[in-house]
Coordinates of C-alpha atoms in Angstrom, one line a residue:
M23 CA 11.4 -11.2 -32.6
L24 CA 8.4 -9.5 -31.1
V25 CA 7.5 -7.8 -34.3
G26 CA 7.4 -11.0 -36.2
L27 CA 5.3 -12.7 -33.5
L28 CA 2.8 -10.0 -33.0
L29 CA 2.5 -7.7 -36.0
A30 CA 3.6 -6.4 -39.3
A31 CA 4.9 -2.8 -39.0
A32 CA 2.3 -0.1 -39.4
A33 CA -0.5 -2.6 -40.1
W34 CA -3.4 -4.0 -38.1
V35 CA -3.0 -7.6 -37.3
R36 CA -6.1 -8.3 -36.0
D37 CA -11.7 18.6 -6.7
D38 CA -8.1 18.5 -6.1
D39 CA -8.1 21.0 -3.1
G40 CA -7.4 18.4 -0.4
T41 CA -10.9 18.4 1.0
D42 CA -11.7 15.3 3.0
V43 CA -13.6 12.6 1.1
A44 CA -15.2 9.5 2.6
A45 CA -14.0 6.2 1.1
D46 CA -17.4 4.8 0.0
L47 CA -17.1 1.9 -2.4
A48 CA -20.9 2.1 -3.1
T49 CA -20.8 5.7 -4.4
E50 CA -21.5 6.0 -8.1
L51 CA -18.1 6.7 -9.7
V52 CA -17.2 8.9 -12.8
P53 CA -14.2 8.0 -15.0
A54 CA -11.8 10.5 -13.3
D55 CA -12.4 8.6 -10.0
L56 CA -10.9 5.4 -11.4
A57 CA -8.1 6.3 -13.8
P58 CA -6.2 9.2 -15.3
V59 CA -8.2 11.1 -18.0
A60 CA -7.2 13.9 -20.3
S61 CA -9.1 17.2 -20.8
E62 CA -9.9 18.7 -24.2
E63 CA -8.4 21.9 -25.6
G64 CA -9.3 25.0 -23.6
S65 CA -9.3 23.1 -20.2
S66 CA -6.7 23.4 -17.5
S67 CA -5.2 20.2 -16.1
T68 CA -3.0 19.1 -13.3
W69 CA -1.0 15.8 -13.3
F70 CA 0.8 14.2 -10.3
C71 CA 3.9 11.9 -10.7
A72 CA 4.7 10.5 -7.3
G73 CA 7.4 7.8 -7.7
G74 CA 11.0 8.0 -8.9
T75 CA 14.6 8.8 -7.8
A76 CA 16.5 12.0 -8.4
A77 CA 20.0 11.2 -7.2
A78 CA 23.0 10.1 -9.3
G79 CA 23.0 6.3 -9.6
G80 CA 19.4 6.0 -8.3
A81 CA 17.5 2.8 -8.8
A82 CA 14.6 4.5 -10.6
D83 CA 15.9 7.7 -12.4
H84 CA 12.7 9.8 -12.7
V85 CA 11.8 11.5 -16.0
V86 CA 8.4 13.3 -16.7
T87 CA 7.2 13.6 -20.2
V88 CA 4.4 15.9 -21.3
T89 CA 2.6 15.2 -24.6
N90 CA 0.7 18.0 -26.4
T91 CA -2.0 16.8 -28.8
A92 CA -3.0 20.3 -29.9
G93 CA -2.0 22.2 -33.0
S94 CA -0.3 25.0 -31.1
T95 CA 2.3 25.3 -28.3
V96 CA 1.1 24.6 -24.8
A97 CA 2.7 26.3 -21.8
G98 CA 2.7 25.2 -18.2
T99 CA 4.9 24.5 -15.1
I100 CA 6.5 21.6 -13.4
Q101 CA 7.1 21.7 -9.7
V102 CA 9.4 19.2 -7.9
F103 CA 8.8 17.8 -4.4
P104 CA 11.9 16.2 -2.9
V105 CA 11.3 13.5 -0.3
R106 CA 10.6 14.9 3.2
A107 CA 11.6 18.4 2.1
E108 CA 10.0 21.7 0.9
P109 CA 9.0 21.8 -2.8
L110 CA 11.0 23.7 -5.3
A111 CA 9.6 26.8 -7.1
P112 CA 7.6 25.9 -10.3
V113 CA 9.7 25.8 -13.5
P114 CA 8.1 27.0 -16.7
I115 CA 7.8 24.5 -19.6
E116 CA 6.6 24.7 -23.2
V117 CA 5.5 21.8 -25.3
P118 CA 5.4 22.4 -29.1
A119 CA 2.4 21.4 -31.1
A120 CA 1.8 17.7 -31.6
S121 CA 4.9 16.6 -29.7
S122 CA 6.3 15.6 -26.4
T123 CA 8.8 17.3 -24.0
S124 CA 10.7 15.5 -21.2
V125 CA 12.2 16.7 -18.0
R126 CA 14.6 14.7 -15.9
I127 CA 13.9 15.4 -12.3
G128 CA 17.5 14.8 -11.3
D129 CA 18.4 17.8 -13.5
L130 CA 16.3 20.0 -11.2
V131 CA 17.2 18.6 -7.7
A132 CA 19.4 16.0 -6.1
A133 CA 17.2 13.8 -3.8
E134 CA 16.8 10.1 -3.0
Y135 CA 13.2 10.4 -4.3
A136 CA 11.2 13.2 -5.8
A137 CA 7.7 13.7 -7.0
A138 CA 6.5 16.2 -9.6
Q139 CA 3.4 18.2 -10.3
V140 CA 2.6 19.4 -13.9
E141 CA 0.1 22.2 -14.4
V142 CA -1.2 23.4 -17.8
Q143 CA -3.6 26.3 -17.9
E144 CA -5.0 25.6 -21.4
G145 CA -4.3 22.8 -23.8
P146 CA -4.9 19.1 -24.2
V147 CA -2.0 17.3 -22.6
V148 CA -1.2 13.8 -21.3
V149 CA 1.6 13.2 -18.8
H150 CA 3.7 10.0 -18.3
H151 CA 6.7 9.3 -16.2
E152 CA 9.4 6.8 -16.7
V153 CA 12.0 5.3 -14.4
T154 CA 15.3 3.8 -15.5
G155 CA 17.7 1.7 -13.5
P156 CA 20.9 -0.1 -14.4
G157 CA 19.1 -2.9 -16.1
S158 CA 15.6 -1.7 -17.3
T159 CA 13.2 1.1 -18.0
D160 CA 9.5 1.4 -17.2
I161 CA 6.8 3.9 -18.0
A162 CA 3.4 4.7 -16.4
R163 CA 0.7 7.3 -16.6
C164 CA 0.8 10.1 -14.0
A165 CA -2.4 10.7 -12.0
T166 CA -5.0 13.4 -12.7
R167 CA -6.7 13.3 -9.4
A168 CA -5.8 12.8 -5.7
S169 CA -7.8 10.4 -3.7
A170 CA -8.6 9.2 -0.1
T171 CA -8.1 5.6 -1.2
W172 CA -5.4 3.8 -3.2
Y173 CA -5.1 0.1 -4.0
L174 CA -2.0 -1.7 -5.4
P175 CA -2.8 -5.4 -5.9
W176 CA 0.8 -6.5 -6.7
G177 CA 4.1 -6.0 -5.0
Q178 CA 7.0 -8.2 -3.8
T179 CA 9.5 -8.3 -0.9
T180 CA 11.3 -11.5 -1.7
L181 CA 15.1 -11.7 -1.2
G182 CA 16.7 -9.2 -3.6
S183 CA 13.5 -7.2 -4.1
T184 CA 12.7 -3.7 -2.9
L185 CA 9.2 -2.3 -2.6
R186 CA 8.6 1.4 -2.0
L187 CA 5.3 3.3 -1.7
A188 CA 5.5 7.0 -2.6
L189 CA 2.9 9.0 -0.7
F190 CA 2.6 12.4 -2.3
N191 CA 0.4 15.2 -0.7
P192 CA 0.5 18.2 -3.0
F193 CA -2.1 20.2 -1.1
P194 CA -2.0 22.9 1.6
G195 CA -3.6 20.6 4.3
D196 CA -2.0 17.6 6.0
A197 CA -3.2 14.1 5.3
V198 CA -3.4 11.2 7.9
V199 CA -3.3 7.7 6.4
D200 CA -3.5 4.0 7.3
V201 CA -1.5 1.5 5.2
T202 CA -2.3 -2.2 5.3
F203 CA -1.2 -5.2 3.3
D204 CA -2.6 -8.6 2.3
T205 CA 0.0 -11.3 1.5
E206 CA 0.0 -15.0 0.6
D207 CA 0.2 -15.9 4.3
G208 CA -2.1 -13.3 5.8
F209 CA -3.2 -9.7 6.5
R210 CA -0.6 -7.2 7.9
R211 CA -1.4 -3.9 9.7
P212 CA 2.0 -2.5 10.7
E213 CA 1.7 -0.2 13.7
A214 CA 4.2 2.3 12.3
Y215 CA 2.0 2.7 9.2
Q216 CA -1.2 3.6 11.1
A217 CA -2.4 7.2 11.5
M218 CA 0.7 8.3 9.5
L219 CA 1.1 12.0 9.0
V220 CA 1.8 13.1 5.4
R221 CA 2.5 16.8 5.8
S222 CA 1.1 19.3 3.3
R223 CA 3.1 19.6 0.1
Q224 CA 5.4 16.8 0.9
L225 CA 6.5 13.4 -0.3
V226 CA 6.9 10.4 2.0
V227 CA 8.4 7.2 0.8
L228 CA 7.8 3.9 2.7
N229 CA 10.3 1.0 2.7
V230 CA 7.7 -1.8 2.7
E231 CA 10.2 -4.7 3.0
E232 CA 11.1 -3.5 6.5
V233 CA 7.6 -4.3 7.8
V234 CA 6.5 -7.0 5.3
T235 CA 9.5 -9.3 4.8
R236 CA 10.1 -11.9 2.1
R237 CA 6.6 -12.2 0.7
Q238 CA 5.9 -13.4 -2.8
R239 CA 2.8 -11.2 -3.1
V240 CA 2.2 -8.0 -1.2
S241 CA -1.1 -6.2 -2.0
A242 CA -1.3 -2.7 -0.5
Q243 CA -4.1 -0.4 0.6
V244 CA -3.7 3.2 1.5
V245 CA -6.7 4.9 3.2
A246 CA -6.7 8.5 4.3
R247 CA -8.5 9.4 7.6
S248 CA -8.2 13.0 6.4
G249 CA -7.0 14.7 3.3
R250 CA -6.2 13.3 -0.1
L251 CA -2.9 12.2 -1.7
V252 CA -1.4 10.4 -4.7
V253 CA 0.3 7.0 -4.3
D254 CA 2.8 5.2 -6.6
R255 CA 4.7 2.0 -6.3
V256 CA 8.4 1.7 -7.1
Q257 CA 9.5 -1.9 -7.2
T258 CA 12.9 -3.5 -8.0
V259 CA 13.3 -7.2 -8.5
T260 CA 16.7 -9.1 -8.8
A261 CA 17.2 -12.3 -10.7
G262 CA 20.8 -13.5 -10.5
E263 CA 23.0 -10.5 -11.5
A264 CA 20.1 -8.7 -13.3
T265 CA 17.8 -6.1 -11.7
A266 CA 14.6 -4.8 -13.2
V267 CA 12.7 -1.6 -12.0
E268 CA 9.0 -1.1 -12.2
V269 CA 6.8 2.0 -11.5
G270 CA 3.0 1.9 -11.2
G271 CA 0.3 4.1 -10.0
G272 CA -2.2 2.8 -7.5
A273 CA -5.9 2.5 -8.4
P274 CA -7.9 5.3 -6.6
G275 CA -11.1 3.2 -6.7
A276 CA -12.5 -0.3 -7.2
A277 CA -14.7 -1.1 -10.3
D278 CA -16.9 -3.8 -11.6
A279 CA -15.0 -4.5 -14.8
W280 CA -11.3 -4.3 -15.8
Y281 CA -9.9 -4.9 -19.3
F282 CA -6.4 -5.7 -20.7
P283 CA -6.4 -5.3 -24.5
E284 CA -3.1 -7.1 -24.9
G285 CA -1.5 -10.3 -23.4
R286 CA 0.5 -13.3 -24.4
V287 CA 0.8 -16.7 -22.7
D288 CA 3.8 -18.7 -23.8
P289 CA 6.6 -20.8 -22.2
S290 CA 9.1 -17.9 -22.5
A291 CA 7.2 -15.5 -20.1
V292 CA 4.9 -15.6 -17.1
E293 CA 1.5 -13.8 -17.2
A294 CA -0.2 -13.4 -13.9
F295 CA -3.3 -11.6 -12.7
Y296 CA -3.7 -10.1 -9.2
V297 CA -7.4 -9.6 -8.2
Y298 CA -8.0 -7.5 -5.0
N299 CA -11.2 -7.1 -3.1
P300 CA -10.9 -4.0 -0.9
S301 CA -14.5 -4.1 0.4
D302 CA -15.9 -5.6 3.6
R303 CA -18.0 -8.1 1.6
A304 CA -17.1 -11.2 -0.3
A305 CA -16.6 -10.7 -4.0
D306 CA -17.3 -13.2 -6.9
V307 CA -15.1 -12.6 -9.9
E308 CA -14.9 -14.0 -13.4
L309 CA -11.7 -13.8 -15.5
T310 CA -12.1 -14.4 -19.2
V311 CA -9.3 -14.9 -21.6
L312 CA -10.5 -13.4 -24.9
T313 CA -9.1 -15.1 -28.0
G314 CA -11.4 -13.2 -30.4
S315 CA -12.5 -16.5 -32.0
N316 CA -16.2 -17.1 -32.9
D317 CA -15.6 -20.8 -32.2
P318 CA -16.6 -21.6 -28.6
A319 CA -14.3 -24.6 -28.7
T320 CA -11.3 -22.4 -28.9
Q321 CA -12.5 -20.0 -26.1
P322 CA -11.1 -21.1 -22.7
E323 CA -13.8 -21.4 -20.0
P324 CA -13.7 -18.4 -17.7
F325 CA -12.0 -18.7 -14.3
Q326 CA -14.3 -18.3 -11.3
I327 CA -12.7 -16.6 -8.2
R328 CA -14.3 -15.9 -4.8
L329 CA -12.5 -13.4 -2.6
A330 CA -13.2 -12.8 1.1
P331 CA -13.4 -9.2 2.3
G332 CA -10.0 -7.5 2.1
A333 CA -8.4 -10.4 0.3
A334 CA -6.3 -10.7 -2.9
S335 CA -5.6 -13.6 -5.1
E336 CA -3.1 -14.6 -7.9
L337 CA -3.9 -16.4 -11.1
V338 CA -0.9 -17.5 -13.3
L339 CA -2.2 -18.3 -16.7
N340 CA 0.9 -20.4 -17.6
R341 CA -0.1 -22.9 -14.9
E342 CA -3.6 -23.5 -16.3
P343 CA -4.1 -26.5 -18.6
R344 CA -7.1 -24.9 -20.3
I345 CA -4.9 -22.2 -21.8
A346 CA -3.3 -23.4 -25.0
Q347 CA 0.2 -21.9 -25.4
P348 CA 1.3 -19.8 -27.2
L349 CA -1.8 -17.5 -27.1
V350 CA -2.0 -13.8 -28.0
H351 CA -5.2 -12.6 -26.3
A352 CA -7.1 -9.9 -24.4
T353 CA -8.5 -10.3 -20.9
S354 CA -11.7 -9.3 -19.1
V355 CA -12.0 -9.4 -15.3
Q356 CA -15.5 -8.8 -14.0
A357 CA -17.2 -8.7 -10.6
S358 CA -20.0 -11.1 -11.0
S359 CA -21.5 -9.9 -7.7
D360 CA -22.1 -6.3 -6.8
V361 CA -18.8 -5.9 -5.0
P362 CA -16.2 -4.0 -7.0
I363 CA -12.6 -5.1 -7.4
V364 CA -9.1 -3.9 -8.5
V365 CA -7.1 -5.9 -11.0
E366 CA -3.4 -5.7 -12.0
R367 CA -1.5 -7.9 -14.5
L368 CA 2.2 -8.9 -14.2
L369 CA 4.4 -10.0 -17.0
A370 CA 7.8 -11.5 -16.3
S371 CA 10.3 -12.9 -18.8
G372 CA 13.8 -14.5 -18.8
P373 CA 15.2 -15.2 -15.3
F374 CA 12.6 -12.9 -13.8
S375 CA 9.9 -15.6 -14.6
A376 CA 11.3 -17.8 -11.9
V377 CA 11.2 -14.9 -9.4
V378 CA 7.5 -14.5 -9.9
A379 CA 6.6 -18.2 -10.4
P380 CA 9.5 -20.4 -9.0
D381 CA 7.8 -23.5 -10.3
L382 CA 7.9 -22.4 -13.9
A383 CA 11.2 -22.7 -15.7
P384 CA 11.5 -20.1 -18.5
A385 CA 12.3 -21.2 -22.1
S386 CA 15.8 -20.3 -23.5
A387 CA 14.3 -17.9 -26.0
S388 CA 11.9 -15.1 -24.9
T389 CA 9.2 -13.1 -26.6
Y390 CA 10.0 -10.1 -24.5
P391 CA 13.4 -8.9 -23.2
A392 CA 14.3 -10.2 -19.8
G393 CA 12.4 -8.1 -17.3
I394 CA 9.2 -7.6 -15.3
D395 CA 6.2 -5.2 -15.7
A396 CA 3.0 -4.7 -13.8
S397 CA 0.1 -2.6 -14.9
L398 CA -3.5 -2.0 -13.9
G399 CA -6.3 -2.9 -16.3
S400 CA -8.6 -0.3 -17.7
P401 CA -11.9 0.3 -15.8
L402 CA -12.9 2.7 -18.5
L403 CA -14.3 2.5 -22.0
A404 CA -14.0 5.4 -24.5
T405 CA -14.3 6.3 -28.2
S406 CA -11.1 8.4 -28.1
W407 CA -7.7 7.6 -26.5
V408 CA -4.2 9.0 -26.3
T409 CA -1.3 6.6 -26.2
G410 CA 2.1 7.4 -24.6
P411 CA 5.3 8.7 -26.2
V412 CA 8.5 6.9 -26.8
P413 CA 10.3 7.6 -23.5
R414 CA 13.4 9.6 -23.3
A415 CA 15.4 6.5 -22.4
G416 CA 13.8 4.6 -25.3
A417 CA 15.5 5.7 -28.5
G418 CA 14.9 3.0 -31.0
A419 CA 12.1 1.5 -28.9
L420 CA 9.3 -0.6 -30.4
S421 CA 5.9 0.7 -29.5
V422 CA 2.7 -1.3 -30.1
V423 CA -0.9 0.0 -29.6
S424 CA -3.6 -2.6 -28.8
V425 CA -7.3 -2.0 -29.0
L426 CA -10.1 -4.2 -27.7
N427 CA -13.8 -4.1 -28.4
P428 CA -15.3 -5.5 -25.1
G429 CA -18.8 -5.8 -26.6
G430 CA -22.1 -4.3 -25.9
S431 CA -22.3 -2.1 -29.0
G432 CA -21.8 -4.5 -31.9
D433 CA -18.9 -4.1 -34.4
V434 CA -16.7 -1.1 -33.9
E435 CA -14.4 0.6 -36.5
V436 CA -11.1 1.8 -35.1
R437 CA -8.6 4.3 -36.5
V438 CA -5.2 5.2 -35.3
T439 CA -3.3 8.4 -36.3
G440 CA -0.2 10.2 -35.2
L441 CA -0.5 13.5 -33.3
D442 CA -0.2 15.2 -36.7
G443 CA -3.3 13.5 -37.9
A444 CA -1.4 11.1 -40.3
P445 CA -3.1 7.7 -40.4
V446 CA -1.2 4.7 -39.0
G447 CA -2.2 1.6 -40.9
E448 CA -5.8 1.2 -42.2
P449 CA -9.0 1.4 -40.2
T450 CA -10.1 -2.0 -38.8
V451 CA -13.5 -3.4 -37.6
L452 CA -13.6 -5.3 -34.4
G453 CA -16.4 -7.6 -33.3
A454 CA -17.3 -8.1 -29.6
G455 CA -14.4 -9.6 -27.7
Q456 CA -11.9 -9.0 -30.6
R457 CA -8.7 -7.1 -30.5
A458 CA -6.1 -5.7 -32.9
E459 CA -2.7 -4.1 -32.7
V460 CA -0.5 -1.7 -34.7
Q461 CA 3.0 -0.4 -34.4
V462 CA 3.4 3.3 -33.9
S463 CA 6.5 5.6 -33.8
G464 CA 5.4 7.8 -30.9
A465 CA 2.3 9.2 -29.1
S466 CA -0.8 8.5 -31.1
L467 CA -4.6 9.0 -31.1
V468 CA -7.1 6.1 -31.2
E469 CA -10.6 6.9 -32.4
A470 CA -13.5 4.5 -32.6
D471 CA -17.2 4.7 -33.5
G472 CA -18.1 2.8 -30.4
P473 CA -16.6 2.3 -26.9
V474 CA -13.2 0.4 -26.9
V475 CA -10.2 -0.1 -24.6
A476 CA -6.7 0.9 -25.7
G477 CA -3.3 0.0 -24.3
Q478 CA 0.3 0.1 -25.2
L479 CA 3.5 -2.1 -25.2
W480 CA 7.0 -0.7 -25.4
V481 CA 10.1 -2.8 -26.0
F482 CA 13.4 -0.9 -25.2
P483 CA 16.7 -1.8 -26.8
E484 CA 18.9 -0.2 -24.1
P485 CA 18.7 -1.2 -21.4
A486 CA 16.8 -4.2 -22.9
S487 CA 13.4 -4.2 -21.2
F488 CA 9.7 -3.8 -21.8
A489 CA 6.7 -2.0 -20.4
T490 CA 2.9 -2.0 -20.7
E491 CA 0.3 0.5 -19.7
P492 CA -3.3 1.5 -20.5
A493 CA -3.8 4.5 -22.8
V494 CA -5.4 7.7 -21.5
A495 CA -9.0 8.3 -22.3
W496 CA -10.4 11.7 -23.1
R497 CA -12.6 12.7 -20.1
E498 CA -15.5 13.9 -22.4
E499 CA -15.5 10.6 -24.3
A500 CA -15.1 8.1 -21.4
S501 CA -17.5 6.0 -19.4
V502 CA -17.1 3.5 -16.5
A503 CA -17.0 0.0 -17.9
E504 CA -19.8 -2.3 -16.9
P505 CA -19.7 -6.1 -17.0
V506 CA -20.9 -7.7 -20.3
T507 CA -22.7 -11.0 -20.7
S508 CA -21.2 -12.2 -23.9
F509 CA -18.1 -12.0 -26.1
A510 CA -17.1 -13.5 -29.4
G511 CA -17.4 -17.2 -28.9
G512 CA -20.5 -17.1 -26.8
P513 CA -21.7 -16.1 -23.3
V514 CA -19.4 -15.7 -20.4
G515 CA -20.1 -17.8 -17.3
G516 CA -18.8 -20.9 -15.5
G517 CA -19.3 -22.9 -12.4
A518 CA -20.4 -21.3 -9.1
P519 CA -17.5 -20.5 -6.7
T520 CA -17.5 -21.9 -3.2
A521 CA -18.1 -19.8 -0.1
P522 CA -15.2 -17.8 1.3
T523 CA -13.2 -19.5 4.1
A524 CA -12.6 -17.9 7.5
A525 CA -9.4 -19.6 8.2
P526 CA -6.0 -18.3 7.1
T527 CA -5.2 -19.7 3.6
E528 CA -2.6 -19.2 1.0
S529 CA -4.1 -17.4 -2.1
T530 CA -4.2 -19.8 -4.9
V531 CA -6.4 -20.3 -8.0
A532 CA -7.5 -23.7 -8.9
P533 CA -8.3 -24.6 -12.5
T534 CA -12.0 -23.8 -11.9
E535 CA -12.4 -21.7 -8.8
T536 CA -10.7 -20.3 -5.8
T537 CA -11.5 -19.0 -2.3
T538 CA -9.2 -16.6 -0.5
S539 CA -9.4 -14.9 2.8
P540 CA -7.2 -12.4 4.7
T541 CA -6.0 -13.2 8.2
G542 CA -4.9 -11.0 11.0

């Protein structure tokens, strides 16, 4: 069903040493500070995959996949870190030219949870990890840099849900961290999660629902007083007798602009955005749904959001009368003030729609398989991207690459090839605010003659589920995205938001604007 709705096959349808680092949101950032980036041939690289289980029958069976984009074999090692235990010795791995190699962590160790570190001395590689539970599979990029700060805008601890934060310290020195949360009914600072010690070269997994109980939205912040680490979220959600698992890396920094090159609003699935302001100043935010149309009448008016310091807010597009359904689109979320933000998008279908938005009854037929998926937007632009492989658990999976031209450099020509250089479809030209997508059979390369954003959708047949994730930009071709003033269909902009409130309020988004504030 998804292929018919979205595309015709193969055609466009258009310093990691643990040194202390101050968490200063005002510092000028480089791409590697905000998202995983790949290094070109001849460079060494290290990738960190924090979240997943490694025991028989685990809720998130952990598999790490290394993709080699070079024309020759790449050698490296994978080292496993069981939860609260000493790491195993590194295991050699080889990845043949223009291919991917997967390692199931449970084949190397039996542990409730286990992290992995992949090191490659020379060769351009990209590393993803997947988790599979009884009812679903999810896939995410591994991290290329540890950080003193991590932000996770979405999580859930409702009845039947589990929320774990995997804190992975791969370095010789200890880290000391504070973990706080913002929820729909206020700010939480659990005493047990303050000044927490994460020992050197160890993995610690936090059971969040023990300290933040039965909350529809749980936004998390991890800040290191000393040291650096890597943070993943492992989430399960239950709807009736079905359970979905989701893995996602935190954002190591806040940014002024976040882009989602693919999206779909229709009665069969919920699409929600979670916007988080980790700073100590109020943030003004503008969320624009990009239809790619040159007719302003068909372009929904942007949503204006004001966030108090430390607050997060939810915007469910299905609830908004200005969004005509069904709508295939891209999304831009920009800080219209000088306060950076973090943005995550949640898709839920089938019975899981009601878990995320209880007031929205799902349609009987669904665009996506029943499930749930959360992914950060891309804070980066690049002229060259690498997309992810078909996961080990995804034999027969559908994989779709989406590309967005966010504007600022005029029309952009985009080409997609396999790792072997074979073209996938024909080149396409995208105007500002326009997107296109193409079906691929595995990891692929996206090349453009101007800055674009690339992302990916997977649909798995067994277990029936789906996943989305930004592609990985080449470090040398990437830049930090900046807010733009116009897209196809005219300039962005809307009414002025109101001032932030000081009283405890539930985070909601009105059709035109919103104000949210943490309490505590």
